[in-house]
Amino acid sequence: MTHPFLDLAPLSAAHFASIEDRVARLLSTTQDVVITQGEALLPLEGAIRGAAGPGTTALNVITGPYGQTFGNWLRDCGAAVIDLAVPFHTAVTAARIREAFAAHPAIDFVSLVHAEAATGNTNPVAEIGEAVRAQGALFYLDAVASVGAEPVLPDAWGVDLCVIGAQKAMGGPAGVSAISVSERAWARMAANPRAPRRSYLSLLDWKERWIDGGRRALLHAPAQLEMLALEACLQRIETEGLDTVMSRHASAAAATRAGALALGGGLEPYVHEAADAAPVATTLRAPAGADAAELVAEALAADPALPLAAGGGALASEMIRVNHYGADATPQVVHAALSGLGAALAEHGRTVDPEGARRAAAQAWA
């Protein structure tokens, strides 16, 4: 049997390196970029385990579930962890970061999620980066959800470890991910006796055997189909233009928020301030007395293609997430999602205004 995905020639080291170079251009970075052969949790965990240890004092910012995960990894590494948690309906501020530094001068590592798709908020990384630089701490950033939807600039923001994934706003595969690593971060890992080596979690293996070797010999057979999909995804972004891609996501977020408010039925934005809302996905609070998971299930039963999901865990009954990212960052998808939610709310006896929602969304997109 023949198939276009089968019997492909092996991906060469030069081809692999060229895709890394395209990721570096996407991030406007001169730092080393490594494409890791797994979903973004691989470099997210590998970076923490490589750079943190018993001598680390970490400020772990929690604006959603991933921040909680990072704190657990840091503690597993033996780091002293100061958690800075803010309500999930808002964002952290640079002022809060500076207050934490003043209270804990020993902080030398900061972990932050840029945009939390799970809660719909985004954090002001540029301003936070200034505060982290003044502290002299290593800056670790999860930009998996934000890349492609809003600017991600590791060099300009002083980010030492920046992890991205292609499966959301980039509209690409989930099976590979990437991380940019500063010289400071490499030095921190090299000095850490507990940093993973000879391990799938080891970034140092890639540094010493791939980058330092001139990127001529891969560590192992790459995930070829995912790498080719990532290359195609990068090509599509380059062709459309990154600014245009980000503009689509910003418009989708603005249209969804405006449309939801005009729709009525008790639906309201989960993130209170529009400035704190992530362009990758919009979260909505279900009306009092209504179950978010039930509303989503009814909307999906009528149209399974809608990019809707209930909140995770404890948020399942109160939060609705509209995942307007990648190919779904279009006016048509936003209108369809609002229409589906309106129909589900009407089934529950709520008074809604679908035409008003359509008009508000269209005006906000423009």
PDB file of C-alpha atoms in Angstrom, residues 205-333:
ATOM      1  CA  ASP A 205      21.830  16.570  25.578  1.00  0.00           C
ATOM      2  CA  TRP A 206      20.558  18.703  22.704  1.00  0.00           C
ATOM      3  CA  LYS A 207      22.986  21.493  23.580  1.00  0.00           C
ATOM      4  CA  GLU A 208      26.076  19.280  23.767  1.00  0.00           C
ATOM      5  CA  ARG A 209      25.313  16.717  21.079  1.00  0.00           C
ATOM      6  CA  TRP A 210      23.306  18.811  18.595  1.00  0.00           C
ATOM      7  CA  ILE A 211      24.020  22.538  18.914  1.00  0.00           C
ATOM      8  CA  ASP A 212      27.677  22.324  19.983  1.00  0.00           C
ATOM      9  CA  GLY A 213      28.239  19.743  17.266  1.00  0.00           C
ATOM     10  CA  GLY A 214      27.162  22.190  14.585  1.00  0.00           C
ATOM     11  CA  ARG A 215      23.697  20.628  14.182  1.00  0.00           C
ATOM     12  CA  ARG A 216      25.093  17.898  11.927  1.00  0.00           C
ATOM     13  CA  ALA A 217      23.876  14.748  13.713  1.00  0.00           C
ATOM     14  CA  LEU A 218      20.447  14.319  15.337  1.00  0.00           C
ATOM     15  CA  LEU A 219      20.198  12.665  18.732  1.00  0.00           C
ATOM     16  CA  HIS A 220      17.579  10.198  17.542  1.00  0.00           C
ATOM     17  CA  ALA A 221      15.129   9.637  14.723  1.00  0.00           C
ATOM     18  CA  PRO A 222      12.863  12.695  14.586  1.00  0.00           C
ATOM     19  CA  ALA A 223       9.067  12.650  14.560  1.00  0.00           C
ATOM     20  CA  GLN A 224       9.102  13.098  10.809  1.00  0.00           C
ATOM     21  CA  LEU A 225       5.431  13.676  10.051  1.00  0.00           C
ATOM     22  CA  GLU A 226       5.067  16.172  12.885  1.00  0.00           C
ATOM     23  CA  MET A 227       8.210  18.004  11.782  1.00  0.00           C
ATOM     24  CA  LEU A 228       6.890  18.281   8.230  1.00  0.00           C
ATOM     25  CA  ALA A 229       3.554  19.499   9.583  1.00  0.00           C
ATOM     26  CA  LEU A 230       5.351  22.112  11.681  1.00  0.00           C
ATOM     27  CA  GLU A 231       7.271  23.259   8.619  1.00  0.00           C
ATOM     28  CA  ALA A 232       4.032  23.587   6.647  1.00  0.00           C
ATOM     29  CA  CYS A 233       2.478  25.506   9.534  1.00  0.00           C
ATOM     30  CA  LEU A 234       5.412  27.941   9.641  1.00  0.00           C
ATOM     31  CA  GLN A 235       5.212  28.375   5.877  1.00  0.00           C
ATOM     32  CA  ARG A 236       1.523  29.228   6.129  1.00  0.00           C
ATOM     33  CA  ILE A 237       2.188  31.843   8.817  1.00  0.00           C
ATOM     34  CA  GLU A 238       5.043  33.342   6.802  1.00  0.00           C
ATOM     35  CA  THR A 239       2.814  33.534   3.719  1.00  0.00           C
ATOM     36  CA  GLU A 240      -0.112  35.142   5.533  1.00  0.00           C
ATOM     37  CA  GLY A 241       2.165  37.311   7.661  1.00  0.00           C
ATOM     38  CA  LEU A 242       2.531  36.992  11.419  1.00  0.00           C
ATOM     39  CA  ASP A 243       0.969  40.400  12.036  1.00  0.00           C
ATOM     40  CA  THR A 244      -2.075  39.371  10.016  1.00  0.00           C
ATOM     41  CA  VAL A 245      -2.389  36.091  11.913  1.00  0.00           C
ATOM     42  CA  MET A 246      -2.210  37.908  15.247  1.00  0.00           C
ATOM     43  CA  SER A 247      -4.723  40.501  14.044  1.00  0.00           C
ATOM     44  CA  ARG A 248      -7.206  37.738  13.187  1.00  0.00           C
ATOM     45  CA  HIS A 249      -6.940  36.359  16.710  1.00  0.00           C
ATOM     46  CA  ALA A 250      -7.330  39.782  18.326  1.00  0.00           C
ATOM     47  CA  SER A 251     -10.406  40.435  16.177  1.00  0.00           C
ATOM     48  CA  ALA A 252     -11.877  37.030  17.026  1.00  0.00           C
ATOM     49  CA  ALA A 253     -11.470  37.730  20.744  1.00  0.00           C
ATOM     50  CA  ALA A 254     -12.998  41.198  20.503  1.00  0.00           C
ATOM     51  CA  ALA A 255     -15.897  39.911  18.411  1.00  0.00           C
ATOM     52  CA  THR A 256     -16.608  36.995  20.744  1.00  0.00           C
ATOM     53  CA  ARG A 257     -16.572  39.204  23.826  1.00  0.00           C
ATOM     54  CA  ALA A 258     -18.824  41.846  22.265  1.00  0.00           C
ATOM     55  CA  GLY A 259     -21.156  39.251  20.795  1.00  0.00           C
ATOM     56  CA  ALA A 260     -21.521  37.384  24.078  1.00  0.00           C
ATOM     57  CA  LEU A 261     -22.412  40.576  25.923  1.00  0.00           C
ATOM     58  CA  ALA A 262     -25.010  41.465  23.272  1.00  0.00           C
ATOM     59  CA  LEU A 263     -26.394  37.928  23.192  1.00  0.00           C
ATOM     60  CA  GLY A 264     -27.744  38.250  26.717  1.00  0.00           C
ATOM     61  CA  GLY A 265     -29.276  35.321  28.521  1.00  0.00           C
ATOM     62  CA  GLY A 266     -27.024  35.982  31.504  1.00  0.00           C
ATOM     63  CA  LEU A 267     -23.821  35.136  29.639  1.00  0.00           C
ATOM     64  CA  GLU A 268     -20.849  37.340  30.543  1.00  0.00           C
ATOM     65  CA  PRO A 269     -17.053  37.366  30.042  1.00  0.00           C
ATOM     66  CA  TYR A 270     -15.166  35.302  32.615  1.00  0.00           C
ATOM     67  CA  VAL A 271     -12.123  37.608  32.473  1.00  0.00           C
ATOM     68  CA  HIS A 272     -13.408  40.915  33.787  1.00  0.00           C
ATOM     69  CA  GLU A 273     -11.192  43.364  31.886  1.00  0.00           C
ATOM     70  CA  ALA A 274     -10.810  43.137  28.117  1.00  0.00           C
ATOM     71  CA  ALA A 275      -7.140  44.124  28.462  1.00  0.00           C
ATOM     72  CA  ASP A 276      -6.533  40.979  30.542  1.00  0.00           C
ATOM     73  CA  ALA A 277      -8.311  38.676  28.065  1.00  0.00           C
ATOM     74  CA  ALA A 278      -6.216  36.400  25.860  1.00  0.00           C
ATOM     75  CA  PRO A 279      -6.703  36.649  22.092  1.00  0.00           C
ATOM     76  CA  VAL A 280      -6.294  32.883  21.700  1.00  0.00           C
ATOM     77  CA  ALA A 281      -9.563  31.944  23.436  1.00  0.00           C
ATOM     78  CA  THR A 282     -12.453  33.677  25.156  1.00  0.00           C
ATOM     79  CA  THR A 283     -13.895  32.310  28.381  1.00  0.00           C
ATOM     80  CA  LEU A 284     -17.462  33.056  29.381  1.00  0.00           C
ATOM     81  CA  ARG A 285     -19.286  32.641  32.674  1.00  0.00           C
ATOM     82  CA  ALA A 286     -22.494  30.649  32.393  1.00  0.00           C
ATOM     83  CA  PRO A 287     -25.663  32.311  33.729  1.00  0.00           C
ATOM     84  CA  ALA A 288     -26.608  31.688  37.334  1.00  0.00           C
ATOM     85  CA  GLY A 289     -28.556  28.472  37.602  1.00  0.00           C
ATOM     86  CA  ALA A 290     -27.245  27.091  34.307  1.00  0.00           C
ATOM     87  CA  ASP A 291     -24.595  24.401  33.970  1.00  0.00           C
ATOM     88  CA  ALA A 292     -21.813  25.343  31.537  1.00  0.00           C
ATOM     89  CA  ALA A 293     -21.052  21.733  30.607  1.00  0.00           C
ATOM     90  CA  GLU A 294     -24.696  21.087  29.745  1.00  0.00           C
ATOM     91  CA  LEU A 295     -24.925  24.219  27.597  1.00  0.00           C
ATOM     92  CA  VAL A 296     -21.761  23.251  25.717  1.00  0.00           C
ATOM     93  CA  ALA A 297     -22.973  19.683  25.234  1.00  0.00           C
ATOM     94  CA  GLU A 298     -26.274  20.893  23.771  1.00  0.00           C
ATOM     95  CA  ALA A 299     -24.543  23.326  21.417  1.00  0.00           C
ATOM     96  CA  LEU A 300     -22.151  20.616  20.246  1.00  0.00           C
ATOM     97  CA  ALA A 301     -24.965  18.137  19.760  1.00  0.00           C
ATOM     98  CA  ALA A 302     -26.476  20.557  17.242  1.00  0.00           C
ATOM     99  CA  ASP A 303     -23.120  21.352  15.611  1.00  0.00           C
ATOM    100  CA  PRO A 304     -20.111  19.200  16.612  1.00  0.00           C
ATOM    101  CA  ALA A 305     -17.739  21.495  14.692  1.00  0.00           C
ATOM    102  CA  LEU A 306     -18.197  24.435  17.070  1.00  0.00           C
ATOM    103  CA  PRO A 307     -14.949  25.318  18.930  1.00  0.00           C
ATOM    104  CA  LEU A 308     -16.613  25.156  22.345  1.00  0.00           C
ATOM    105  CA  ALA A 309     -15.532  23.458  25.556  1.00  0.00           C
ATOM    106  CA  ALA A 310     -16.535  23.577  29.189  1.00  0.00           C
ATOM    107  CA  GLY A 311     -13.966  24.683  31.732  1.00  0.00           C
ATOM    108  CA  GLY A 312     -11.696  22.068  33.212  1.00  0.00           C
ATOM    109  CA  GLY A 313     -12.052  20.518  36.644  1.00  0.00           C
ATOM    110  CA  ALA A 314     -13.864  22.701  39.144  1.00  0.00           C
ATOM    111  CA  LEU A 315     -14.651  25.229  36.407  1.00  0.00           C
ATOM    112  CA  ALA A 316     -16.684  22.769  34.319  1.00  0.00           C
ATOM    113  CA  SER A 317     -20.035  23.904  35.679  1.00  0.00           C
ATOM    114  CA  GLU A 318     -19.440  27.661  35.385  1.00  0.00           C
ATOM    115  CA  MET A 319     -17.066  28.325  32.465  1.00  0.00           C
ATOM    116  CA  ILE A 320     -17.552  28.097  28.696  1.00  0.00           C
ATOM    117  CA  ARG A 321     -14.498  28.395  26.495  1.00  0.00           C
ATOM    118  CA  VAL A 322     -14.658  29.574  22.875  1.00  0.00           C
ATOM    119  CA  ASN A 323     -11.438  28.341  21.246  1.00  0.00           C
ATOM    120  CA  HIS A 324     -11.186  30.773  18.345  1.00  0.00           C
ATOM    121  CA  TYR A 325      -7.611  29.940  17.391  1.00  0.00           C
ATOM    122  CA  GLY A 326      -5.782  28.782  14.297  1.00  0.00           C
ATOM    123  CA  ALA A 327      -8.161  28.118  11.439  1.00  0.00           C
ATOM    124  CA  ASP A 328     -11.084  28.995  13.737  1.00  0.00           C
ATOM    125  CA  ALA A 329     -10.039  32.636  14.139  1.00  0.00           C
ATOM    126  CA  THR A 330     -12.611  33.795  11.582  1.00  0.00           C
ATOM    127  CA  PRO A 331     -15.847  35.824  11.708  1.00  0.00           C
ATOM    128  CA  GLN A 332     -17.836  32.819  10.488  1.00  0.00           C
ATOM    129  CA  VAL A 333     -16.662  30.588  13.324  1.00  0.00           C
TER     130      VAL A 333
END
